[in-house]
Every structure is written in structure tokens, then in C-alpha cells.
XYZ file of C-alpha atoms in Angstrom:
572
model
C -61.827 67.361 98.536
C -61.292 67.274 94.840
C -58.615 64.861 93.662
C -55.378 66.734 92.579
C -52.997 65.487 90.125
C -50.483 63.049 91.017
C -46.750 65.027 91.141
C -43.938 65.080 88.495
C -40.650 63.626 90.138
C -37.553 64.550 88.497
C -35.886 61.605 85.880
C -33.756 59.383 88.360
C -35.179 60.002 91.943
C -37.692 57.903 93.521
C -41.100 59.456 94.692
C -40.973 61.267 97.597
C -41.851 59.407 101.150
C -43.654 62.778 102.508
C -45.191 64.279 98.862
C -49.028 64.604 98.645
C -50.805 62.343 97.471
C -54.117 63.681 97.160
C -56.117 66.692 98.178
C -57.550 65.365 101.504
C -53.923 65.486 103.098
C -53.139 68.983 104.644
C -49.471 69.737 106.026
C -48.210 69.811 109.417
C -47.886 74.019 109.063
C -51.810 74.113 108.821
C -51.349 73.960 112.693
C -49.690 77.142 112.386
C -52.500 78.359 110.789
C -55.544 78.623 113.187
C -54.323 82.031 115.295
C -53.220 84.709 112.339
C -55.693 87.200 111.150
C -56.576 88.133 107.948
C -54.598 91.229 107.369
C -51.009 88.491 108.597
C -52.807 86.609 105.528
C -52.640 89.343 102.766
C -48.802 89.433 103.638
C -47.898 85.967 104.017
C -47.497 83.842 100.919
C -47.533 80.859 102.845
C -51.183 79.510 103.378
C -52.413 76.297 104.218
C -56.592 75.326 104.670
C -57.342 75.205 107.892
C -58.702 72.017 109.404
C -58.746 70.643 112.915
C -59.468 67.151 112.090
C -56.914 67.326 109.009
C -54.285 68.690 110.918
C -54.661 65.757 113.734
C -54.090 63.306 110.629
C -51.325 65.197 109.390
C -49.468 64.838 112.202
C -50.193 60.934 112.945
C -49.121 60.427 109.609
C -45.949 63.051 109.983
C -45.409 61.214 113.234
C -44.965 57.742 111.265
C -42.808 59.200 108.490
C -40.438 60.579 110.851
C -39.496 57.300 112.191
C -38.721 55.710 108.582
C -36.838 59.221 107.344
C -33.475 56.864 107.732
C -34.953 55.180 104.379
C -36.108 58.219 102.452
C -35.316 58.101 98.641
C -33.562 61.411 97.394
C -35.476 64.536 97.173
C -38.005 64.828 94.259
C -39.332 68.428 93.152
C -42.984 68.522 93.011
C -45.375 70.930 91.072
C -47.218 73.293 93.206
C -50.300 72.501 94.705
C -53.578 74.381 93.810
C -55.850 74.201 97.042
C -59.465 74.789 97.197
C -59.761 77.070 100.442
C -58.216 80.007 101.048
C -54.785 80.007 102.968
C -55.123 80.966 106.266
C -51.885 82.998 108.297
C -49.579 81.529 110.820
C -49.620 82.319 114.413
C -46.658 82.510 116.352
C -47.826 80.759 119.382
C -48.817 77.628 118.115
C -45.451 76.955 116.402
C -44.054 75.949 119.695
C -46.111 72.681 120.431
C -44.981 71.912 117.061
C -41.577 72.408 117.244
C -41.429 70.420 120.741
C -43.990 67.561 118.950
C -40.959 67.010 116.268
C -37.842 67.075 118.452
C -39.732 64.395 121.428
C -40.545 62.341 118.107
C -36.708 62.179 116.937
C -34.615 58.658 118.460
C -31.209 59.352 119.703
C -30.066 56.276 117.632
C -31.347 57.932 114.413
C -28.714 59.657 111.627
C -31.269 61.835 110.211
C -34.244 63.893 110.355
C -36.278 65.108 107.943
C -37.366 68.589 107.097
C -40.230 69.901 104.601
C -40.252 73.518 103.676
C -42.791 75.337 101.349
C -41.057 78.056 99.611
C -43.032 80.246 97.038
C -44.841 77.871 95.451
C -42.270 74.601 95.586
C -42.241 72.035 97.877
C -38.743 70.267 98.760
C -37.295 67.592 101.377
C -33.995 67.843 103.109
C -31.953 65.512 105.136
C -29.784 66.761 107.581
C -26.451 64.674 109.031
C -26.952 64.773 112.667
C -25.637 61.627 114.485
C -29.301 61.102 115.889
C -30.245 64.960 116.873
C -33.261 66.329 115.298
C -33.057 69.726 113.266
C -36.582 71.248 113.163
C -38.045 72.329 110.337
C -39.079 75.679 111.716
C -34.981 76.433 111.086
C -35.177 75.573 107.975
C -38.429 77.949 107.498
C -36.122 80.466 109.040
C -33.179 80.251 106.781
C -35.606 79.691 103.506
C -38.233 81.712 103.934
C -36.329 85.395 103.557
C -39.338 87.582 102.065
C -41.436 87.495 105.512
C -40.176 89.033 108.331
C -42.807 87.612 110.272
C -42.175 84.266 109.349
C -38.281 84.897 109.804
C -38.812 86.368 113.417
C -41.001 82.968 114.096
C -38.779 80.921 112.698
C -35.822 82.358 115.415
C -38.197 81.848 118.414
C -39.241 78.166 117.574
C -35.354 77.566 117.303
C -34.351 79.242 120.276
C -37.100 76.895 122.356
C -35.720 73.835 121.218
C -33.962 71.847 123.860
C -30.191 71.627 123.041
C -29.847 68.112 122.287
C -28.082 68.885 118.942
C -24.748 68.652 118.746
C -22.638 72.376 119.037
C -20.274 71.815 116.457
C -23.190 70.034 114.025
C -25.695 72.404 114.543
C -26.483 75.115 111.636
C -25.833 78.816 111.724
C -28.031 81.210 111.994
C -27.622 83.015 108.133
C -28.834 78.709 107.163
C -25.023 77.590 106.333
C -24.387 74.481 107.791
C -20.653 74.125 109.001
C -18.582 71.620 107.388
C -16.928 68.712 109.258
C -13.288 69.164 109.789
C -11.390 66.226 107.588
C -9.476 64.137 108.715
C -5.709 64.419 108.961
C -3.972 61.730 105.892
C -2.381 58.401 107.127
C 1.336 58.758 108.427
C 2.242 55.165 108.005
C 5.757 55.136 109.714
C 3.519 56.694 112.744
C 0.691 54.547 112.317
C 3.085 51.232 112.784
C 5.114 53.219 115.625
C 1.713 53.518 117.549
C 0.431 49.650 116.444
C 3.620 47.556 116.433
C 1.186 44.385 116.277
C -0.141 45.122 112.609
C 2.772 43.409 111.697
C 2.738 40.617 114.208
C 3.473 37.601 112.232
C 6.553 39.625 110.144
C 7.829 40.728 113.472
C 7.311 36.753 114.866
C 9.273 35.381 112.177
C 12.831 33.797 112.829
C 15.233 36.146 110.893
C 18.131 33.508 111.259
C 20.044 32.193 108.324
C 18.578 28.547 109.160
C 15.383 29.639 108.962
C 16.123 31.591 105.991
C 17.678 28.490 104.406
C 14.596 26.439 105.255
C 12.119 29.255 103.563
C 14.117 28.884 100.141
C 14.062 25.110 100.333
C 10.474 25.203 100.319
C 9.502 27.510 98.259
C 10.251 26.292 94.890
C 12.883 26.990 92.554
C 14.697 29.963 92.760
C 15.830 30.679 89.475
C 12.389 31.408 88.547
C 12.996 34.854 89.781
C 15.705 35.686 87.140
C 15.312 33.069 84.633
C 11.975 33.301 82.572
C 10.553 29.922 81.478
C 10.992 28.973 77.824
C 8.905 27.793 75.229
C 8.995 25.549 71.869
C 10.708 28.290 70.268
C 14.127 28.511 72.998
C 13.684 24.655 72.848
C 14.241 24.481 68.685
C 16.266 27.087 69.253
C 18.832 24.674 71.773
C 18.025 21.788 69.387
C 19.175 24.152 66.284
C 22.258 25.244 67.924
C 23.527 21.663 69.647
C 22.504 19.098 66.540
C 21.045 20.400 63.309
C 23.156 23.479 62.415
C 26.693 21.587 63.487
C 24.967 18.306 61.366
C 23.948 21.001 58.072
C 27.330 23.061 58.314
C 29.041 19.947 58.589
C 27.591 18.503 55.679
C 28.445 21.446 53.655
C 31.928 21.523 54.753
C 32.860 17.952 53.822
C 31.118 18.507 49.974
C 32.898 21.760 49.968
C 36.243 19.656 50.348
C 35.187 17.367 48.179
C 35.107 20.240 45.124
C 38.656 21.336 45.834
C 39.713 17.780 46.139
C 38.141 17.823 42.550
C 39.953 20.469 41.452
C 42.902 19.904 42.686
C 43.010 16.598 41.301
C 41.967 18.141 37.766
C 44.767 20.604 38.283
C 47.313 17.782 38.468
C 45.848 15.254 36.272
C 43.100 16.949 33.373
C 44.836 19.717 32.778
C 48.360 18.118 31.888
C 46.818 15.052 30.083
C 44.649 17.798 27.928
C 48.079 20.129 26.636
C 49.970 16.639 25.918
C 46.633 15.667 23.733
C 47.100 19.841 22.354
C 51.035 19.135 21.712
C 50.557 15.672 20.048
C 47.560 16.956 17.582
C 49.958 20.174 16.407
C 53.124 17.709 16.137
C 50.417 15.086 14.252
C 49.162 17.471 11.732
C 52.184 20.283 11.339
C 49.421 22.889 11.721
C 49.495 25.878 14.161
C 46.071 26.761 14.905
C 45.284 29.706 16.913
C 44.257 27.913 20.402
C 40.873 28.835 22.255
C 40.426 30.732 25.423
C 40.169 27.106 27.237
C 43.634 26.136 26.015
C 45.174 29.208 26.706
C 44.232 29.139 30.084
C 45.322 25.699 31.009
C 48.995 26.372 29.051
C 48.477 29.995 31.725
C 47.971 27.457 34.570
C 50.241 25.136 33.697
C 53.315 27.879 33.477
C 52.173 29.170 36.667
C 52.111 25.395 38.262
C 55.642 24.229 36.894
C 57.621 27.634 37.749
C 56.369 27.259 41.689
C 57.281 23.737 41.833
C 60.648 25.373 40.250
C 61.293 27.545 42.623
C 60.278 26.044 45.588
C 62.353 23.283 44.686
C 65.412 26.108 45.166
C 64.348 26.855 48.505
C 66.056 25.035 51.805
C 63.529 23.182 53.504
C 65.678 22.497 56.396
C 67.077 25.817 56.807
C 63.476 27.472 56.673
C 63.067 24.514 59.301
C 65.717 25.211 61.320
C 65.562 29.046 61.716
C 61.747 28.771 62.954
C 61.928 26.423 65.366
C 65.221 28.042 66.820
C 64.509 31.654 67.164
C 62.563 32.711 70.569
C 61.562 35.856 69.900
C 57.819 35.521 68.234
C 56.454 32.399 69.240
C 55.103 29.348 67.455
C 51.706 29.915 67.460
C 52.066 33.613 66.473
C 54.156 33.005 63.412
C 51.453 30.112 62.543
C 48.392 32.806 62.601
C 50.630 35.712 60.902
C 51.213 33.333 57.863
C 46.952 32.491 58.104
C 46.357 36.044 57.502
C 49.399 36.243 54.589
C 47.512 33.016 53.016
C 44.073 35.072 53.084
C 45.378 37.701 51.638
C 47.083 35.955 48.622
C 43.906 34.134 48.328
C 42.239 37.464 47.724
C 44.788 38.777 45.252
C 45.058 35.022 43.194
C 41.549 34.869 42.205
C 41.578 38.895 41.069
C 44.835 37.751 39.116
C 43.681 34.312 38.090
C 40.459 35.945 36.565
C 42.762 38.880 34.570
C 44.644 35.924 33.145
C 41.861 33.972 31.581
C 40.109 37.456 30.164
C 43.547 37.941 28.458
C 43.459 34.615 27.122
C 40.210 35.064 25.699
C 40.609 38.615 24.154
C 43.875 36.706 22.797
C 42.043 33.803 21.158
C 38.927 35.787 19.764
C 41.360 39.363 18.880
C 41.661 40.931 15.012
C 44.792 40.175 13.550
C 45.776 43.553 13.688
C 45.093 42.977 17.830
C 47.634 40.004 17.932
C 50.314 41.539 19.093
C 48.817 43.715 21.788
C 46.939 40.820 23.199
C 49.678 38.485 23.115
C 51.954 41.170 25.328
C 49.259 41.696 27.754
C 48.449 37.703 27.869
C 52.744 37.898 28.698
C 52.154 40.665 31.309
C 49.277 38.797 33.002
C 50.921 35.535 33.238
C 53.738 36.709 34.588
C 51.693 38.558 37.303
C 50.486 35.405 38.086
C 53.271 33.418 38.507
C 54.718 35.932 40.839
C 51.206 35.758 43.081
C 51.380 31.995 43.242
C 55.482 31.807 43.836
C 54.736 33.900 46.902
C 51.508 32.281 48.019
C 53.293 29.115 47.318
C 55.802 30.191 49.476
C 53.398 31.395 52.427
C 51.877 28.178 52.415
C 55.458 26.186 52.566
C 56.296 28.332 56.081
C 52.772 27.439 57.286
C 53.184 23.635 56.648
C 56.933 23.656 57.933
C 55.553 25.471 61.096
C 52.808 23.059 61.773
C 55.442 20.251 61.235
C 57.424 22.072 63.493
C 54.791 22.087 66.307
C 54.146 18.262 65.395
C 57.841 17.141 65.973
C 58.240 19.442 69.198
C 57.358 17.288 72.574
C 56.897 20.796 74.788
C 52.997 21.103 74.226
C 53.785 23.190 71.077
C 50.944 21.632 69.010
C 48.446 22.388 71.961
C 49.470 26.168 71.939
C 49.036 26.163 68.600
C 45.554 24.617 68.169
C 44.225 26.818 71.551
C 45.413 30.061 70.403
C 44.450 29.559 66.429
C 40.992 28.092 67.026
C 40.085 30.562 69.837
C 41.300 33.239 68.145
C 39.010 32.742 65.531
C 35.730 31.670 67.215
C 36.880 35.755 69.245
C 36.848 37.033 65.709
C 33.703 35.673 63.882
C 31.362 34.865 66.741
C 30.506 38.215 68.551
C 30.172 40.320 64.895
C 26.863 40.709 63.384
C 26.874 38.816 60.002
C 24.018 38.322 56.997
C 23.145 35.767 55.325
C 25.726 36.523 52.445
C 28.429 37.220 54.875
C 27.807 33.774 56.345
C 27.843 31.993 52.863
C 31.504 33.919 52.005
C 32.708 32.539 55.587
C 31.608 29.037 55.267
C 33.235 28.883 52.068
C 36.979 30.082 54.259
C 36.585 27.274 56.385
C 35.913 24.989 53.495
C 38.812 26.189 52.033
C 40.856 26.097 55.045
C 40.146 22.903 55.865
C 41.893 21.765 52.379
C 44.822 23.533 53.481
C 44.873 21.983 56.876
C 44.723 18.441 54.892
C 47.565 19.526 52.096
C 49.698 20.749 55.452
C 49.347 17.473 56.923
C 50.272 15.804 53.454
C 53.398 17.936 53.526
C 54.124 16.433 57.430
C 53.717 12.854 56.610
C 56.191 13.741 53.325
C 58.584 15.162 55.747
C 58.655 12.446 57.812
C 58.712 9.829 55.027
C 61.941 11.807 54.096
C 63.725 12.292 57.037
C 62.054 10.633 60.331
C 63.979 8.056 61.926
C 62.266 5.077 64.415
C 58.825 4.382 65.178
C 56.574 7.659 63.934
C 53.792 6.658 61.855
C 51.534 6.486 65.245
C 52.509 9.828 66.616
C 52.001 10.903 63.248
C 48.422 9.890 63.246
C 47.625 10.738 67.006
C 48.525 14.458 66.391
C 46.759 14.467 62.858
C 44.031 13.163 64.459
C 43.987 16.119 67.294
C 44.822 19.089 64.492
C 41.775 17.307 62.087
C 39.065 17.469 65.357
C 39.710 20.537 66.741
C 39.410 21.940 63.476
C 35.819 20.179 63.052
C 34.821 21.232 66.786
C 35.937 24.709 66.227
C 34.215 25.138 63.263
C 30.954 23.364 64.693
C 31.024 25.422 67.646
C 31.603 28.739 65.302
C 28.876 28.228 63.104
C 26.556 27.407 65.665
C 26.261 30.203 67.808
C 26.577 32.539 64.853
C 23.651 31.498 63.713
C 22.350 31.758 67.400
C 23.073 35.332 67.685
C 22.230 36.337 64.031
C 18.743 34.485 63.707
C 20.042 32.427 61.106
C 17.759 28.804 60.821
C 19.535 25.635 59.963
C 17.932 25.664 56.181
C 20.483 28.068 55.416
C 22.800 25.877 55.483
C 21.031 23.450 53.255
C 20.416 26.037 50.740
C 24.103 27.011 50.106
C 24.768 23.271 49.738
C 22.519 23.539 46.821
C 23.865 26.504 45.698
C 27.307 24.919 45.873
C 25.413 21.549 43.936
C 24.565 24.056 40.736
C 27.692 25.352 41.086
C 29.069 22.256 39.738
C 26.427 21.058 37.670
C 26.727 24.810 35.642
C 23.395 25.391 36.306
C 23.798 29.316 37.212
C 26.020 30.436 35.067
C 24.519 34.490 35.214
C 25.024 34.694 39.115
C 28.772 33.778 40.065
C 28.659 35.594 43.327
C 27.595 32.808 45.388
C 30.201 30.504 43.640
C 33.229 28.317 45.384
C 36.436 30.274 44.366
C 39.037 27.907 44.909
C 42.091 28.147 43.201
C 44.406 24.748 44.216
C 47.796 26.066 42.195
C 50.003 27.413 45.472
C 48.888 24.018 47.264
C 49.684 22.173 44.256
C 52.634 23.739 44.298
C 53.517 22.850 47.718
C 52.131 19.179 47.864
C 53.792 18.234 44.105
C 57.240 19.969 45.556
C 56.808 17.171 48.321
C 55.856 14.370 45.678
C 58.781 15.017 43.833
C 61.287 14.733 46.506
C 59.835 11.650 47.751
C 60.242 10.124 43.696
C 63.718 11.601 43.985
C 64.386 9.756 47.303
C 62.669 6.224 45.812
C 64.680 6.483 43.117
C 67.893 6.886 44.470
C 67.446 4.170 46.927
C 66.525 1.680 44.218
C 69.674 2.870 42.045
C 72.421 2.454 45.340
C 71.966 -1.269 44.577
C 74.561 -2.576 42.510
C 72.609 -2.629 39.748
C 71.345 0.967 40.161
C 75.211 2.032 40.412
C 76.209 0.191 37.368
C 73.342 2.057 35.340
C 74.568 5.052 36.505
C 78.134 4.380 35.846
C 76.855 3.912 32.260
């Protein structure tokens, strides 16, 4: 036989374990072939060559390839096959050795069987499911092959000889559809552990006691894992920020802070009078009256302001104001301490707004036209006296604070303790929890710079007090309750700071760079941007601490004159 071509399998399939290979080979249906006559051959379109010796070899080698069908590749299309004799017709009696030869050659342990149909021109293989059972291929003729009713009414008798070894509910129907399996029903799992209470076994097993329960945490590591995640070098500078370096920085800032009101306090009280006695002594030295500059106008502005509150505090009954606030009951101790705090931040407020419309009077007054002499100099008037009335009373707010705090000093019923719980709590409540900037911190650091001078000038005023009018051993009281008012202010405002810059994402440097915002402050080197400046204005605790200083150079000096000496001068 002439050699045929070899056949195209489709992109993705393996070759085909039953195609042809070459011309020689002849299919199993040439068996079929050998009893129809020629006018069954005009009407068929299935023809095969007949052959006796091929058709042995055919089914030898069919015989082999049925026993290795479990490993057959998918099915591969083939081109048709051209064959050199004529095709011979199909006889209906020997399709039964056949179909008897296929289904004795089939294992029960086998899963499939395979099936080779020839319809038109294309040849095909199909696998069949069958749990072992062999499906002929004369069905598959049957259900393919719909254009010959002769082939269709062989096809029904070879299937209706085959022994029923195939399974009822697997076998095919008889239009070729091939019923589907029934699926399964889905998992129930509360039924599925109801009808195997061992899946759990060891979960079942297992002690359910509180010992043993106690024992199973002991073991099994630490148990805050579960609500506590584990930390890194950030939470760790972050603890490290919030216990030492913003406390150390704020600190740091606080005590320079003081250290610039201390400086102007001190200026207040000793620059300011030294420069209007050098002003006074030049006009009395040269019998000229120069118009002054801005500068000296606002130091004789100050100094009017200064020497009217020392005037009339000096009016007021220090023992009486005493007196009435430790004896009422009504509002206690503590409250009337933290309503004169907010009083004292208030006046703050107002004395720098006042303060500044003073020294732009002075210097519209010292740089005015002459015919702009006489309005300046009434407004300068009008301003100053504004002033002094601001300072009298914030003078004044400041002299109940310090007699309050001396109050709570002297006491011996835990009245200082109230005092320092409810104050400093009461403002870590207020600051702490509120969301704050950068600028908002800078403002508040400044307060409790500010505050902190206060607290010192209060505790001035105490030790004056006592100087005056405490009898018996005090000085170490004194300095035992000093000492708690002077710590709890520094732990309170430690404690403040630090967890506001915990909450607000605020890094220690902050700190350092409003201490060198505070250091050009003082060296003048911003003079454009005063926002970010110290406003401290020391005249209402001048005021109060000079009010003290002069009572205690009353006191010296009438001791040293009840001498005889000091009575005969003042007999004189």
C-alpha cells in the first residue's frame, strides 16, 4: 500500500493512540465489510478495503490498544483518509462477533473504554466514564451515524446483543445523550459532626476546667500580645521624648524665660528710675526744656503708672483683705485662688493692648507738628491714665492672689494641698486633651513662664508677710511649703508639656527652637516679626512686691528709731 500522509493533530492535544499511521493499517469495521453487496455500497458512505489478513491485524492491534485506553491522550481530529480500493458495504451479521470481541476484551477494573467512529469523512475518539463497563462502539455508530438507516438499524441490534454488564443508570440513551450523574448533596457541617462526633476527638478530650485553663495560658506565652501590638524605635523615642528630653527642653526654656522677666523686672525698678533722675538732673543742669523722645516718655508713662499702684495699694488693708478670705465659708480656698488666675490672665491681656497704646502716644507726642502738640499731649493724658487704672486693678488682683496663697500657707487644715491638687489638675484637664499647633504651644509656654514669675513674686509677698507679722519659729515652715508650691509647679508643668507634645506630634526640637527665638528676642535680632516675642509686662508685680518692700523699710525703720536715740530724733 502506498504511504499516506502522516495526520494533522489539533494545537495542544497529543497524537492520537488509535490514528493511522500508514496505509497498510485497515480498521476494525473492515470486518463489517465482507457480507454487503454492491447496491448496500452505492448507499453507504461508510467503506472500508476489504482484507482478511488486514482485518486479523487490525484487531490484534485493536485488541492491545484497548487495554492501554486508561492512558489515551485527548482526542485529536485527523484529516480524512484517501484509500486506494474501493469501500466495500457492511453486513449486518458479522457485526455481532465484533461487538462480543470488544465487550470480552474490556477488564472490570478498567474506568474507560474507547470508541472510534467514522463519520462522513472525519475520524474521532471518545472516552466514555463507565466504572469498568465497556460501551461498544457499534452505539456510538448508532447515535452518529444518522444519514443510513441501515447502519442505524445495525447499530440497535449490535447494542441490544450486548450482555448487560453496563451499569443501568450509566448506560447511554437510545437518541446518543448520555445521562448526567446526579451531584452530590453540599456539606451540612452541624450534621456532618452530629453523625462523626470523633472528628473532633482531641477538642472534645481536652480538660475544660479552670486549672487546666490556667495551665494553657501559663504556657503559652504572653498574653498581652493579643491586644497590645509590639513597638518599634519609633514608640521607643517616642517614651524617651515624653519621660526625659521634652520635660529637660521645656524646662530649660522655662527657667531662661524667668530669667527675662527677672531682667525686666529688675530694669523696671532700677534702669528706669536711675535714667528720669539722669533726665531731671540734665534739665535742672542746663535750664533747658527740650521736647523728650518717645523712650523718655515712656519710662516717665511707666514710672506714673508704677508709683500711683504702689500709692494705692499702700491705702488698701492688708489684714482686713486677710481676714475676710480666710473667714468666709462659702466659696472655698482653692476656688477663690483659680477665679483670681483667670482675673490675672485677663488683665494680662488688656495691659499689654494698653501698655502698647501708651508708648504709640508717646511717640506721636515726641515726633508731632507743633500745631499737633496739644492733641497729642491730651491723648498721651488719656492713655496714661487708662493705664494706670489697668495696672491699679491688676495690681490689685495679684495682691488677693498672694494674700490667698499666704492664707493657704499659714492654715494647718491641708489648705495648701487643696490648693496645689485642684489648681495644677485643673490645668493639666484644660491644656492636655485640646489639640494645639505649634504657635499655640509657643503662646502657652510663654503663660507658664510667666506664671511661674508670679508664683515666685507671691512667695516674696509670703516671706514679707511673715517678716512683718509672724511670731516664733517660721522660717522652716516657710521654706518646706515654698518648697512644695515651687515643685508641683515644675512637675505640673513637666507633665503638661509632655504629653501635649505626645498627643500633638510635637518633637522635642521645638522646644529648642523657641529658646532661640526667645535668645533673638533679647539680642534685637528680629525686630520685623514681634509675634513670637516674650510679652511681659512686670508693673502690677512691681507694684505688689515694692508695696511689700516698703512696709518692711517702714517697719526697720521704726524699730531702729524706738531706741532712745531714735525717740530723741523724733522728738526733734
Amino acid at each position: 500500500a502506498a504511504a499516506r500522509p502522516a495526520p494533522r493533530v489539533r494545537e495542544g492535544a497529543l497524537p492520537p493512540p488509535m490514528s493511522l499511521r500508514s496505509g497498510g493499517r485497515k480498521l476494525s469495521f473492515e470486518l463489517l465489510s465482507s457480507g454487503l453487496t454492491a447496491a448496500d455500497d452505492d448507499a453507504s458512505p461508510r467503506s472500508l478495503p476489504e482484507t482478511s489478513s488486514d482485518g486479523q491485524r487490525r484487531r490484534k492491534r485493536r485488541s492491545k490498544r484497548k487495554r492501554g485506553a486508561l492512558q489515551s491522550p485527548p482526542i485529536a481530529e485527523e484529516e480524512p483518509r484517501v484509500d486506494a480500493h474501493p469501500p466495500a458495504a457492511l453486513r449486518v451479521a458479522d457485526l455481532m462477533p465484533v461487538v462480543e470481541k470488544v465487550c470480552q476484551t474490556s477488564d472490570a477494573e478498567r474506568s474507560a473504554a474507547g470508541c472510534v467512529a467514522y463519520v462522513g469523512v472525519e475520524l474521532r475518539q471518545r472516552n466514555v466514564a463507565g466504572n469498568g463497563r465497556a460501551v461498544t462502539f457499534a452505539e456510538d455508530a448508532a447515535s452518529s451515524c444518522g444519514s443510513s438507516s441501515r447502519e442505524s438499524a445495525a447499530a440497535a441490534a449490535a447494542a441490544a446483543a450486548v450482555p448487560d454488564v453496563i451499569d443501568p443508570a450509566r448506560r447511554p440513551e437510545a437518541n446518543g445523550v448520555v445521562k448526567k450523574l446526579e451531584k452530590d448533596e453540599s456539606l451540612d457541617w452541624e450534621k456532618y459532626i452530629k453523625e462523626n462526633s470523633n472528628v473532633l476527638g482531641e477538642v472534645e478530650r481536652r480538660d475544660n476546667s479552670p486549672f487546666r485553663y490556667f495551665i494553657g495560658e501559663m504556657y503559652s506565652g504572653n498574653s498581652l500580645r493579643s491586644t497590645i501590638a509590639v513597638g518599634n524605635d519609633k514608640k521607643r523615642q517616642r517614651v524617651y521624648n515624653t519621660m526625659f528630653h521634652v520635660p529637660w527642653r521645656c524646662e530649660r526654656l522655662i527657667v531662661a524665660g524667668f530669667f527675662v522677666c527677672l531682667d525686666s523686672f529688675l530694669s523696671l525698678l532700677t534702669i528706669m528710675p536711675a535714667r528720669i533722675v539722669m533726665t531731671v538732673w540734665r534739665i535742672l543742669k542746663t535750664r533747658q526744656f527740650l521736647r523728650p523722645n518717645a523712650a523718655d516718655l515712656s519710662d516717665y508713662g511707666c514710672f506714673v503708672v508704677l508709683a500711683l499702684g504702689v500709692a494705692s495699694l499702700q491705702m488698701i488693708d492688708i489684714s482686713l483683705i486677710y481676714h475676710v478670705i480666710r473667714g468666709q465659708g462659702t466659696i472655698k480656698l482653692y476656688v477663690v485662688y483659680n477665679v483670681l488666675e483667670i482675673f490675672d490672665k485677663l488683665c494680662q491681656s488688656f495691659g499689654e493692648d494698653v501698655l502698647q497704646v501708651l508708648f504709640n502716644s508717646a511717640e506721636g507726642l515726641s515726633t508731632c507738628s507743633t500745631d499737633r502738640v496739644t492733641f497729642e499731649l491730651l491723648r498721651f493724658l488719656l492713655d496714661g491714665a487708662i493705664a494706670v487704672l489697668a495696672f491699679v486693678v491688676h495690681s490689685f488682683v495679684l495682691l488677693a492672689q498672694a494674700i490667698t496663697l499666704s492664707t493657704c500657707i499659714i492654715a494647718h487644715n491641708n489648705a495648701l494641698l487643696a490648693l496645689l491638687v485642684s489648681n495644677n489638675f485643673a490645668e493639666i484637664k484644660s491644656n492636655v486633651f485640646k489639640k494645639v499647633s505649634k504657635e499655640n504651644l509657643h503662646n502657652l509656654v510663654y503663660y507658664d513662664i510667666i506664671e511661674r514669675f508670679h508664683i515666685t513674686a507671691f512667695l516674696l509677698f509670703v516671706l514679707a508677710q511673715n517678716i512683718l507679722e509672724a511670731e516664733g519659729p517660721w522660717f522652716d515652715s516657710f521654706l518646706i511649703n515654698a518648697s512644695y508650691v515651687f515643685m508641683c509647679e515644675v512637675l505640673i508643668d513637666a507633665i503638661k508639656h509632655s504629653f501635649l507634645a505626645k498627643f500633638n506630634e510635637i518633637k522635642p526640637v521645638a522646644y529648642s527652637e523657641f529658646l532661640e527665638d526667645l535668645s533673638k528676642q533679647i539680642l534685637n535680632e528680629q525686630p520685623d516679626d514681634r509675634q513670637k516675642d516674650l510679652t511681659f509686662i512686670p508693673l502690677a508685680p512691681a507694684c505688689v512686691v515694692s508695696e511689700q518692700a516698703m512696709l518692711l523699710c517702714c517697719q526697720f525703720v521704726c524699730t531702729y528709731f524706738t531706741n532712745e536715740q531714735g525717740i530723741h530724733c523724733l522728738s526733734r
